[in-house]
Amino acid sequence: MAQIVIAEEAGACYGVERALELVLTASESVEGPLHTLGPLIHNPLVVRELEERGVTVVEDAREVEPGSTLVLRTHGVTPEVKRVALAAGAKVIDATCPFVMRAHRAAERLERDGYQVLIVGEAGHPEVEGTLGHAPSAVVVGSPEEAASTELSKKVGIVVQTTQSKENLLNVIEALVGRTEELRLIDTICEATSGHQGACERLSKRADVMIVIGGRNSANTTHLAEIAQKNCGRTHHIERDDELDPSWFTGAELIGITAGASTPAAQIESVRERIQTIVG
Ligand code: SF4
């Protein structure tokens, strides 16, 4: 009989669990409309469940009406976005992950202390945009090549998008060493991401089939799927358990499951149960 193994570290991280709890509590207690700024997490199922509880998504803080409540998601926002919502007469519940806030504070501090701030991360990603809002003169570098072509000051301070890989960070640092007088790193990579990736790497090396659960628009889930695919050719990225195709499991002895940081435990369990029903 096939064995089904869930990666040691998989699914919703501390920041996502905390944000979900804040919104669920708010949906039972606040008066007036309740919105999230953008989808709370990159998980269509969860977003739909929240909609059923009356939580709607607005794409811009300027859309909120007086008397409403706006929840800021784990990725964080610029100080300006918060100001706009408050000025519109809305209440704000800040669900920014504390680890992202740490990156905001680090960037602010470095800029105040006269460092040229480099944010190692993906330009345009909401988390990076939020961090930029806290250190407006910062420069975003996504790769060692970009770091190599960036003109440097005498004092350079680095903060990192929480979901970056250590490998990319080390390569960027290598491209900077020797080109400035002082290079300071505040390592703001979140351990949840590297823990998920490490567990996925180990499991996918043993598995005959890997199932990766999470939104297709979720960067960290897509990255898990890439890691799994590298080690296990029979990798499938799904959002819902009804996407599982019984033919995927033919002849498989070990079926591995992992899930992105925005996948609640209940979704992982329902996928596990469905696979169990398929393989018997
Ligand atoms: S992955 Fe880390 S930084 Fe991002 S929300 Fe989860 S705990 Fe916070």
PDB file of C-alpha atoms and ligand atoms in Angstrom:
ATOM      1  CA  MET A   1       0.000   0.000   0.000  1.00  0.00           C
ATOM      2  CA  ALA A   2       1.293   3.498  -0.827  1.00  0.00           C
ATOM      3  CA  GLN A   3       2.613   5.570   2.032  1.00  0.00           C
ATOM      4  CA  ILE A   4       1.479   9.207   2.264  1.00  0.00           C
ATOM      5  CA  VAL A   5       3.887  11.572   4.011  1.00  0.00           C
ATOM      6  CA  ILE A   6       3.324  15.248   4.794  1.00  0.00           C
ATOM      7  CA  ALA A   7       6.548  17.315   4.864  1.00  0.00           C
ATOM      8  CA  GLU A   8       7.783  18.027   8.411  1.00  0.00           C
ATOM      9  CA  GLU A   9       7.250  21.741   7.808  1.00  0.00           C
ATOM     10  CA  ALA A  10       4.366  22.632   5.517  1.00  0.00           C
ATOM     11  CA  GLY A  11       1.369  24.922   5.337  1.00  0.00           C
ATOM     12  CA  ALA A  12       0.267  28.077   7.063  1.00  0.00           C
ATOM     13  CA  CYS A  13       3.043  29.905   8.861  1.00  0.00           C
ATOM     14  CA  TYR A  14       2.813  31.951  12.044  1.00  0.00           C
ATOM     15  CA  GLY A  15       2.102  35.230  10.180  1.00  0.00           C
ATOM     16  CA  VAL A  16      -0.727  33.756   8.092  1.00  0.00           C
ATOM     17  CA  GLU A  17      -2.375  31.988  11.066  1.00  0.00           C
ATOM     18  CA  ARG A  18      -2.200  35.242  13.021  1.00  0.00           C
ATOM     19  CA  ALA A  19      -3.703  37.285  10.159  1.00  0.00           C
ATOM     20  CA  LEU A  20      -6.529  34.784   9.687  1.00  0.00           C
ATOM     21  CA  GLU A  21      -7.326  34.851  13.372  1.00  0.00           C
ATOM     22  CA  LEU A  22      -7.389  38.661  13.382  1.00  0.00           C
ATOM     23  CA  VAL A  23      -9.828  38.746  10.451  1.00  0.00           C
ATOM     24  CA  LEU A  24     -12.077  35.993  11.810  1.00  0.00           C
ATOM     25  CA  THR A  25     -12.286  37.754  15.186  1.00  0.00           C
ATOM     26  CA  ALA A  26     -12.996  41.058  13.434  1.00  0.00           C
ATOM     27  CA  SER A  27     -15.737  39.467  11.299  1.00  0.00           C
ATOM     28  CA  GLU A  28     -17.586  38.606  14.510  1.00  0.00           C
ATOM     29  CA  SER A  29     -16.993  41.828  16.371  1.00  0.00           C
ATOM     30  CA  VAL A  30     -16.653  44.928  14.160  1.00  0.00           C
ATOM     31  CA  GLU A  31     -19.596  47.090  13.141  1.00  0.00           C
ATOM     32  CA  GLY A  32     -19.817  48.297   9.551  1.00  0.00           C
ATOM     33  CA  PRO A  33     -18.140  46.943   6.420  1.00  0.00           C
ATOM     34  CA  LEU A  34     -14.999  44.871   6.821  1.00  0.00           C
ATOM     35  CA  HIS A  35     -12.415  44.838   4.043  1.00  0.00           C
ATOM     36  CA  THR A  36      -8.979  43.424   3.427  1.00  0.00           C
ATOM     37  CA  LEU A  37      -6.536  45.406   1.325  1.00  0.00           C
ATOM     38  CA  GLY A  38      -5.993  42.934  -1.488  1.00  0.00           C
ATOM     39  CA  PRO A  39      -6.677  39.237  -0.884  1.00  0.00           C
ATOM     40  CA  LEU A  40      -5.639  38.453   2.728  1.00  0.00           C
ATOM     41  CA  ILE A  41      -3.485  35.553   1.550  1.00  0.00           C
ATOM     42  CA  HIS A  42      -2.710  33.962  -1.804  1.00  0.00           C
ATOM     43  CA  ASN A  43      -5.280  31.232  -1.333  1.00  0.00           C
ATOM     44  CA  PRO A  44      -8.530  31.459  -3.363  1.00  0.00           C
ATOM     45  CA  LEU A  45     -10.383  28.998  -1.077  1.00  0.00           C
ATOM     46  CA  VAL A  46      -9.689  31.038   2.034  1.00  0.00           C
ATOM     47  CA  VAL A  47     -10.568  34.292   0.264  1.00  0.00           C
ATOM     48  CA  ARG A  48     -13.935  32.755  -0.751  1.00  0.00           C
ATOM     49  CA  GLU A  49     -14.614  31.587   2.814  1.00  0.00           C
ATOM     50  CA  LEU A  50     -13.918  35.084   4.089  1.00  0.00           C
ATOM     51  CA  GLU A  51     -16.274  36.545   1.482  1.00  0.00           C
ATOM     52  CA  GLU A  52     -19.000  34.247   2.815  1.00  0.00           C
ATOM     53  CA  ARG A  53     -18.438  35.857   6.215  1.00  0.00           C
ATOM     54  CA  GLY A  54     -18.903  39.317   4.698  1.00  0.00           C
ATOM     55  CA  VAL A  55     -15.208  40.203   4.370  1.00  0.00           C
ATOM     56  CA  THR A  56     -14.660  41.907   1.017  1.00  0.00           C
ATOM     57  CA  VAL A  57     -11.474  42.765  -0.821  1.00  0.00           C
ATOM     58  CA  VAL A  58     -10.608  46.340  -1.820  1.00  0.00           C
ATOM     59  CA  GLU A  59      -7.604  46.942  -4.030  1.00  0.00           C
ATOM     60  CA  ASP A  60      -6.883  50.501  -2.914  1.00  0.00           C
ATOM     61  CA  ALA A  61      -7.075  52.157   0.535  1.00  0.00           C
ATOM     62  CA  ARG A  62      -8.830  55.121  -1.147  1.00  0.00           C
ATOM     63  CA  GLU A  63     -11.857  52.875  -1.785  1.00  0.00           C
ATOM     64  CA  VAL A  64     -12.749  52.480   1.906  1.00  0.00           C
ATOM     65  CA  GLU A  65     -15.781  54.259   3.298  1.00  0.00           C
ATOM     66  CA  PRO A  66     -16.014  56.100   6.645  1.00  0.00           C
ATOM     67  CA  GLY A  67     -16.966  53.736   9.454  1.00  0.00           C
ATOM     68  CA  SER A  68     -15.535  50.677   7.723  1.00  0.00           C
ATOM     69  CA  THR A  69     -12.598  48.582   8.919  1.00  0.00           C
ATOM     70  CA  LEU A  70      -9.614  47.794   6.747  1.00  0.00           C
ATOM     71  CA  VAL A  71      -7.320  44.855   7.485  1.00  0.00           C
ATOM     72  CA  LEU A  72      -3.743  45.190   6.248  1.00  0.00           C
ATOM     73  CA  ARG A  73      -2.346  41.827   5.187  1.00  0.00           C
ATOM     74  CA  THR A  74       0.802  39.965   6.215  1.00  0.00           C
ATOM     75  CA  HIS A  75       2.918  41.488   3.392  1.00  0.00           C
ATOM     76  CA  GLY A  76       2.682  44.904   5.031  1.00  0.00           C
ATOM     77  CA  VAL A  77       2.153  48.315   3.413  1.00  0.00           C
ATOM     78  CA  THR A  78       3.823  51.692   3.167  1.00  0.00           C
ATOM     79  CA  PRO A  79       3.087  54.199   5.978  1.00  0.00           C
ATOM     80  CA  GLU A  80       1.239  56.262   3.326  1.00  0.00           C
ATOM     81  CA  VAL A  81      -1.342  53.529   2.692  1.00  0.00           C
ATOM     82  CA  LYS A  82      -2.183  53.398   6.394  1.00  0.00           C
ATOM     83  CA  ARG A  83      -2.504  57.203   6.483  1.00  0.00           C
ATOM     84  CA  VAL A  84      -4.880  57.182   3.497  1.00  0.00           C
ATOM     85  CA  ALA A  85      -7.195  54.623   5.131  1.00  0.00           C
ATOM     86  CA  LEU A  86      -7.275  56.502   8.441  1.00  0.00           C
ATOM     87  CA  ALA A  87      -7.862  59.826   6.649  1.00  0.00           C
ATOM     88  CA  ALA A  88     -10.836  58.230   4.842  1.00  0.00           C
ATOM     89  CA  GLY A  89     -12.404  57.564   8.249  1.00  0.00           C
ATOM     90  CA  ALA A  90     -11.754  53.819   8.351  1.00  0.00           C
ATOM     91  CA  LYS A  91     -10.377  51.863  11.289  1.00  0.00           C
ATOM     92  CA  VAL A  92      -7.239  49.881  10.533  1.00  0.00           C
ATOM     93  CA  ILE A  93      -6.365  46.400  11.767  1.00  0.00           C
ATOM     94  CA  ASP A  94      -2.725  45.823  10.987  1.00  0.00           C
ATOM     95  CA  ALA A  95      -2.121  42.128  10.260  1.00  0.00           C
ATOM     96  CA  THR A  96       1.383  42.754   8.905  1.00  0.00           C
ATOM     97  CA  CYS A  97       3.518  39.794   9.961  1.00  0.00           C
ATOM     98  CA  PRO A  98       5.865  40.771  12.806  1.00  0.00           C
ATOM     99  CA  PHE A  99       8.785  39.397  10.762  1.00  0.00           C
ATOM    100  CA  VAL A 100       7.923  41.753   7.896  1.00  0.00           C
ATOM    101  CA  MET A 101       7.650  44.627  10.405  1.00  0.00           C
ATOM    102  CA  ARG A 102      11.146  43.725  11.553  1.00  0.00           C
ATOM    103  CA  ALA A 103      12.378  44.256   7.970  1.00  0.00           C
ATOM    104  CA  HIS A 104      10.549  47.626   7.862  1.00  0.00           C
ATOM    105  CA  ARG A 105      12.198  48.773  11.083  1.00  0.00           C
ATOM    106  CA  ALA A 106      15.618  47.535   9.948  1.00  0.00           C
ATOM    107  CA  ALA A 107      15.369  49.444   6.648  1.00  0.00           C
ATOM    108  CA  GLU A 108      14.245  52.601   8.477  1.00  0.00           C
ATOM    109  CA  ARG A 109      17.102  52.337  10.962  1.00  0.00           C
ATOM    110  CA  LEU A 110      19.747  51.772   8.295  1.00  0.00           C
ATOM    111  CA  GLU A 111      18.537  54.734   6.266  1.00  0.00           C
ATOM    112  CA  ARG A 112      18.473  56.945   9.372  1.00  0.00           C
ATOM    113  CA  ASP A 113      22.041  55.851  10.188  1.00  0.00           C
ATOM    114  CA  GLY A 114      23.289  56.988   6.788  1.00  0.00           C
ATOM    115  CA  TYR A 115      23.520  53.656   4.982  1.00  0.00           C
ATOM    116  CA  GLN A 116      22.628  53.187   1.341  1.00  0.00           C
ATOM    117  CA  VAL A 117      19.877  50.609   1.824  1.00  0.00           C
ATOM    118  CA  LEU A 118      19.685  47.632  -0.523  1.00  0.00           C
ATOM    119  CA  ILE A 119      16.577  45.458  -0.325  1.00  0.00           C
ATOM    120  CA  VAL A 120      17.357  42.002  -1.653  1.00  0.00           C
ATOM    121  CA  GLY A 121      14.045  40.923  -3.142  1.00  0.00           C
ATOM    122  CA  GLU A 122      11.660  40.967  -6.045  1.00  0.00           C
ATOM    123  CA  ALA A 123      10.939  44.446  -7.415  1.00  0.00           C
ATOM    124  CA  GLY A 124       7.215  45.184  -7.399  1.00  0.00           C
ATOM    125  CA  HIS A 125       6.358  42.494  -4.826  1.00  0.00           C
ATOM    126  CA  PRO A 126       3.923  43.982  -2.263  1.00  0.00           C
ATOM    127  CA  GLU A 127       6.223  43.171   0.659  1.00  0.00           C
ATOM    128  CA  VAL A 128       9.159  44.885  -1.044  1.00  0.00           C
ATOM    129  CA  GLU A 129       6.974  47.887  -1.925  1.00  0.00           C
ATOM    130  CA  GLY A 130       5.971  48.130   1.744  1.00  0.00           C
ATOM    131  CA  THR A 131       9.602  48.033   2.890  1.00  0.00           C
ATOM    132  CA  LEU A 132      10.503  50.666   0.293  1.00  0.00           C
ATOM    133  CA  GLY A 133       7.848  52.884   1.842  1.00  0.00           C
ATOM    134  CA  HIS A 134       9.816  52.745   5.095  1.00  0.00           C
ATOM    135  CA  ALA A 135      13.150  53.560   3.437  1.00  0.00           C
ATOM    136  CA  PRO A 136      12.239  55.592   0.349  1.00  0.00           C
ATOM    137  CA  SER A 137      15.785  55.959  -0.979  1.00  0.00           C
ATOM    138  CA  ALA A 138      16.442  52.198  -0.847  1.00  0.00           C
ATOM    139  CA  VAL A 139      17.369  50.262  -3.990  1.00  0.00           C
ATOM    140  CA  VAL A 140      15.867  46.847  -4.775  1.00  0.00           C
ATOM    141  CA  VAL A 141      18.267  44.189  -6.070  1.00  0.00           C
ATOM    142  CA  GLY A 142      16.857  40.882  -7.184  1.00  0.00           C
ATOM    143  CA  SER A 143      19.981  39.049  -8.298  1.00  0.00           C
ATOM    144  CA  PRO A 144      23.788  39.056  -8.066  1.00  0.00           C
ATOM    145  CA  GLU A 145      23.890  40.544 -11.585  1.00  0.00           C
ATOM    146  CA  GLU A 146      21.729  43.480 -10.475  1.00  0.00           C
ATOM    147  CA  ALA A 147      23.867  43.898  -7.349  1.00  0.00           C
ATOM    148  CA  ALA A 148      27.032  43.915  -9.493  1.00  0.00           C
ATOM    149  CA  SER A 149      25.689  46.738 -11.655  1.00  0.00           C
ATOM    150  CA  THR A 150      24.476  48.877  -8.729  1.00  0.00           C
ATOM    151  CA  GLU A 151      26.618  51.873  -7.860  1.00  0.00           C
ATOM    152  CA  LEU A 152      27.519  51.699  -4.172  1.00  0.00           C
ATOM    153  CA  SER A 153      28.096  54.288  -1.443  1.00  0.00           C
ATOM    154  CA  LYS A 154      30.740  53.924   1.275  1.00  0.00           C
ATOM    155  CA  LYS A 155      28.234  52.477   3.736  1.00  0.00           C
ATOM    156  CA  VAL A 156      25.819  49.850   2.442  1.00  0.00           C
ATOM    157  CA  GLY A 157      23.125  48.209   4.559  1.00  0.00           C
ATOM    158  CA  ILE A 158      21.152  45.176   3.416  1.00  0.00           C
ATOM    159  CA  VAL A 159      17.697  43.986   4.399  1.00  0.00           C
ATOM    160  CA  VAL A 160      16.045  41.016   2.756  1.00  0.00           C
ATOM    161  CA  GLN A 161      12.533  40.171   1.550  1.00  0.00           C
ATOM    162  CA  THR A 162      11.401  37.556   4.086  1.00  0.00           C
ATOM    163  CA  THR A 163      10.801  34.864   1.462  1.00  0.00           C
ATOM    164  CA  GLN A 164      14.171  35.130  -0.318  1.00  0.00           C
ATOM    165  CA  SER A 165      16.437  32.099  -0.478  1.00  0.00           C
ATOM    166  CA  LYS A 166      19.700  32.145   1.477  1.00  0.00           C
ATOM    167  CA  GLU A 167      21.457  31.123  -1.732  1.00  0.00           C
ATOM    168  CA  ASN A 168      20.391  34.287  -3.559  1.00  0.00           C
ATOM    169  CA  LEU A 169      21.305  36.449  -0.565  1.00  0.00           C
ATOM    170  CA  LEU A 170      24.797  34.929  -0.382  1.00  0.00           C
ATOM    171  CA  ASN A 171      25.311  35.411  -4.122  1.00  0.00           C
ATOM    172  CA  VAL A 172      24.233  39.060  -3.856  1.00  0.00           C
ATOM    173  CA  ILE A 173      26.624  39.622  -0.936  1.00  0.00           C
ATOM    174  CA  GLU A 174      29.431  38.078  -2.956  1.00  0.00           C
ATOM    175  CA  ALA A 175      28.732  40.599  -5.705  1.00  0.00           C
ATOM    176  CA  LEU A 176      29.075  43.462  -3.191  1.00  0.00           C
ATOM    177  CA  VAL A 177      32.064  42.426  -1.089  1.00  0.00           C
ATOM    178  CA  GLY A 178      35.172  44.523  -1.770  1.00  0.00           C
ATOM    179  CA  ARG A 179      33.236  47.347  -3.469  1.00  0.00           C
ATOM    180  CA  THR A 180      32.348  49.400  -0.404  1.00  0.00           C
ATOM    181  CA  GLU A 181      33.982  50.378   2.901  1.00  0.00           C
ATOM    182  CA  GLU A 182      31.237  49.055   5.140  1.00  0.00           C
ATOM    183  CA  LEU A 183      28.740  46.326   4.358  1.00  0.00           C
ATOM    184  CA  ARG A 184      26.093  45.607   6.972  1.00  0.00           C
ATOM    185  CA  LEU A 185      23.527  42.818   6.727  1.00  0.00           C
ATOM    186  CA  ILE A 186      20.336  42.629   8.737  1.00  0.00           C
ATOM    187  CA  ASP A 187      19.145  39.159   7.906  1.00  0.00           C
ATOM    188  CA  THR A 188      15.369  39.409   7.689  1.00  0.00           C
ATOM    189  CA  ILE A 189      14.773  36.098   5.907  1.00  0.00           C
ATOM    190  CA  CYS A 190      11.936  34.262   7.623  1.00  0.00           C
ATOM    191  CA  GLU A 191      12.806  30.806   8.905  1.00  0.00           C
ATOM    192  CA  ALA A 192       9.313  29.541   8.009  1.00  0.00           C
ATOM    193  CA  THR A 193      10.142  29.859   4.324  1.00  0.00           C
ATOM    194  CA  SER A 194      13.547  28.177   4.503  1.00  0.00           C
ATOM    195  CA  GLY A 195      12.090  25.486   6.814  1.00  0.00           C
ATOM    196  CA  HIS A 196       9.345  24.702   4.269  1.00  0.00           C
ATOM    197  CA  GLN A 197      11.881  24.621   1.444  1.00  0.00           C
ATOM    198  CA  GLY A 198      14.316  22.345   3.299  1.00  0.00           C
ATOM    199  CA  ALA A 199      11.548  19.913   4.281  1.00  0.00           C
ATOM    200  CA  CYS A 200      10.243  19.900   0.675  1.00  0.00           C
ATOM    201  CA  GLU A 201      13.746  19.225  -0.672  1.00  0.00           C
ATOM    202  CA  ARG A 202      14.253  16.248   1.664  1.00  0.00           C
ATOM    203  CA  LEU A 203      10.824  14.718   1.064  1.00  0.00           C
ATOM    204  CA  SER A 204      10.834  15.193  -2.719  1.00  0.00           C
ATOM    205  CA  LYS A 205      14.142  13.308  -2.968  1.00  0.00           C
ATOM    206  CA  ARG A 206      12.423  10.218  -1.525  1.00  0.00           C
ATOM    207  CA  ALA A 207       8.939  10.543  -3.005  1.00  0.00           C
ATOM    208  CA  ASP A 208       7.611   8.923  -6.188  1.00  0.00           C
ATOM    209  CA  VAL A 209       4.899  11.584  -6.481  1.00  0.00           C
ATOM    210  CA  MET A 210       4.819  15.038  -4.876  1.00  0.00           C
ATOM    211  CA  ILE A 211       1.661  17.081  -4.346  1.00  0.00           C
ATOM    212  CA  VAL A 212       2.215  20.782  -3.662  1.00  0.00           C
ATOM    213  CA  ILE A 213      -0.843  22.623  -2.326  1.00  0.00           C
ATOM    214  CA  GLY A 214      -1.381  26.369  -2.500  1.00  0.00           C
ATOM    215  CA  GLY A 215      -2.481  29.279  -4.660  1.00  0.00           C
ATOM    216  CA  ARG A 216      -1.007  29.375  -8.162  1.00  0.00           C
ATOM    217  CA  ASN A 217      -0.509  33.093  -7.503  1.00  0.00           C
ATOM    218  CA  SER A 218       1.521  32.353  -4.360  1.00  0.00           C
ATOM    219  CA  ALA A 219       5.241  32.908  -4.909  1.00  0.00           C
ATOM    220  CA  ASN A 220       6.335  30.707  -2.019  1.00  0.00           C
ATOM    221  CA  THR A 221       4.102  27.805  -3.174  1.00  0.00           C
ATOM    222  CA  THR A 222       5.380  28.081  -6.727  1.00  0.00           C
ATOM    223  CA  HIS A 223       8.914  27.979  -5.404  1.00  0.00           C
ATOM    224  CA  LEU A 224       8.123  24.811  -3.418  1.00  0.00           C
ATOM    225  CA  ALA A 225       6.731  23.252  -6.602  1.00  0.00           C
ATOM    226  CA  GLU A 226       9.994  24.111  -8.411  1.00  0.00           C
ATOM    227  CA  ILE A 227      12.095  22.507  -5.665  1.00  0.00           C
ATOM    228  CA  ALA A 228       9.893  19.398  -5.696  1.00  0.00           C
ATOM    229  CA  GLN A 229       9.929  19.184  -9.502  1.00  0.00           C
ATOM    230  CA  LYS A 230      13.731  19.288  -9.545  1.00  0.00           C
ATOM    231  CA  ASN A 231      13.884  16.133  -7.385  1.00  0.00           C
ATOM    232  CA  CYS A 232      10.673  14.390  -8.376  1.00  0.00           C
ATOM    233  CA  GLY A 233       9.449  14.455 -11.973  1.00  0.00           C
ATOM    234  CA  ARG A 234       5.915  13.494 -10.899  1.00  0.00           C
ATOM    235  CA  THR A 235       5.181  16.762  -9.067  1.00  0.00           C
ATOM    236  CA  HIS A 236       1.735  18.371  -9.244  1.00  0.00           C
ATOM    237  CA  HIS A 237       0.799  21.842  -7.963  1.00  0.00           C
ATOM    238  CA  ILE A 238      -2.878  22.015  -6.941  1.00  0.00           C
ATOM    239  CA  GLU A 239      -5.129  24.520  -5.211  1.00  0.00           C
ATOM    240  CA  ARG A 240      -8.009  22.185  -4.270  1.00  0.00           C
ATOM    241  CA  ASP A 241      -8.398  18.495  -3.466  1.00  0.00           C
ATOM    242  CA  ASP A 242     -10.841  17.983  -6.380  1.00  0.00           C
ATOM    243  CA  GLU A 243      -7.971  18.642  -8.806  1.00  0.00           C
ATOM    244  CA  LEU A 244      -6.307  15.355  -7.799  1.00  0.00           C
ATOM    245  CA  ASP A 245      -6.185  12.911 -10.709  1.00  0.00           C
ATOM    246  CA  PRO A 246      -6.099   9.207  -9.678  1.00  0.00           C
ATOM    247  CA  SER A 247      -3.776   8.391 -12.612  1.00  0.00           C
ATOM    248  CA  TRP A 248      -1.007  10.481 -10.963  1.00  0.00           C
ATOM    249  CA  PHE A 249      -0.583   7.849  -8.248  1.00  0.00           C
ATOM    250  CA  THR A 250      -0.291   4.691 -10.360  1.00  0.00           C
ATOM    251  CA  GLY A 251       2.545   2.521  -9.032  1.00  0.00           C
ATOM    252  CA  ALA A 252       3.630   5.130  -6.460  1.00  0.00           C
ATOM    253  CA  GLU A 253       4.978   3.773  -3.190  1.00  0.00           C
ATOM    254  CA  LEU A 254       5.723   7.048  -1.439  1.00  0.00           C
ATOM    255  CA  ILE A 255       3.471  10.074  -1.987  1.00  0.00           C
ATOM    256  CA  GLY A 256       4.763  13.325  -0.519  1.00  0.00           C
ATOM    257  CA  ILE A 257       2.640  16.359   0.325  1.00  0.00           C
ATOM    258  CA  THR A 258       3.793  19.874   0.989  1.00  0.00           C
ATOM    259  CA  ALA A 259       1.968  23.207   1.075  1.00  0.00           C
ATOM    260  CA  GLY A 260       2.732  26.907   0.831  1.00  0.00           C
ATOM    261  CA  ALA A 261       2.683  29.314   3.743  1.00  0.00           C
ATOM    262  CA  SER A 262      -0.894  30.375   2.963  1.00  0.00           C
ATOM    263  CA  THR A 263      -2.436  26.898   3.116  1.00  0.00           C
ATOM    264  CA  PRO A 264      -4.329  26.187   6.354  1.00  0.00           C
ATOM    265  CA  ALA A 265      -3.878  22.753   7.998  1.00  0.00           C
ATOM    266  CA  ALA A 266      -7.497  21.753   7.180  1.00  0.00           C
ATOM    267  CA  GLN A 267      -6.781  22.008   3.431  1.00  0.00           C
ATOM    268  CA  ILE A 268      -3.691  19.816   3.742  1.00  0.00           C
ATOM    269  CA  GLU A 269      -5.702  17.250   5.673  1.00  0.00           C
ATOM    270  CA  SER A 270      -8.494  17.158   3.099  1.00  0.00           C
ATOM    271  CA  VAL A 271      -5.948  16.538   0.314  1.00  0.00           C
ATOM    272  CA  ARG A 272      -4.314  13.787   2.389  1.00  0.00           C
ATOM    273  CA  GLU A 273      -7.709  12.125   2.973  1.00  0.00           C
ATOM    274  CA  ARG A 274      -8.617  12.298  -0.712  1.00  0.00           C
ATOM    275  CA  ILE A 275      -5.312  10.730  -1.766  1.00  0.00           C
ATOM    276  CA  GLN A 276      -5.868   8.014   0.864  1.00  0.00           C
ATOM    277  CA  THR A 277      -9.258   7.278  -0.704  1.00  0.00           C
ATOM    278  CA  ILE A 278      -7.695   7.095  -4.184  1.00  0.00           C
ATOM    279  CA  VAL A 279      -4.807   4.810  -3.284  1.00  0.00           C
ATOM    280  CA  GLY A 280      -6.870   2.706  -0.831  1.00  0.00           C
TER     281      GLY A 280
HETATM  282  S1  SF4 B   1       6.394  33.417   5.668  1.00  0.00           S
HETATM  283 FE1  SF4 B   1       7.357  34.275   7.531  1.00  0.00          FE
HETATM  284  S2  SF4 B   1       7.376  36.466   7.163  1.00  0.00           S
HETATM  285 FE2  SF4 B   1       5.902  35.627   5.733  1.00  0.00          FE
HETATM  286  S3  SF4 B   1       3.951  35.756   6.783  1.00  0.00           S
HETATM  287 FE3  SF4 B   1       4.792  33.730   7.219  1.00  0.00          FE
HETATM  288  S4  SF4 B   1       5.870  33.954   9.174  1.00  0.00           S
HETATM  289 FE4  SF4 B   1       5.549  36.007   8.330  1.00  0.00          FE
END
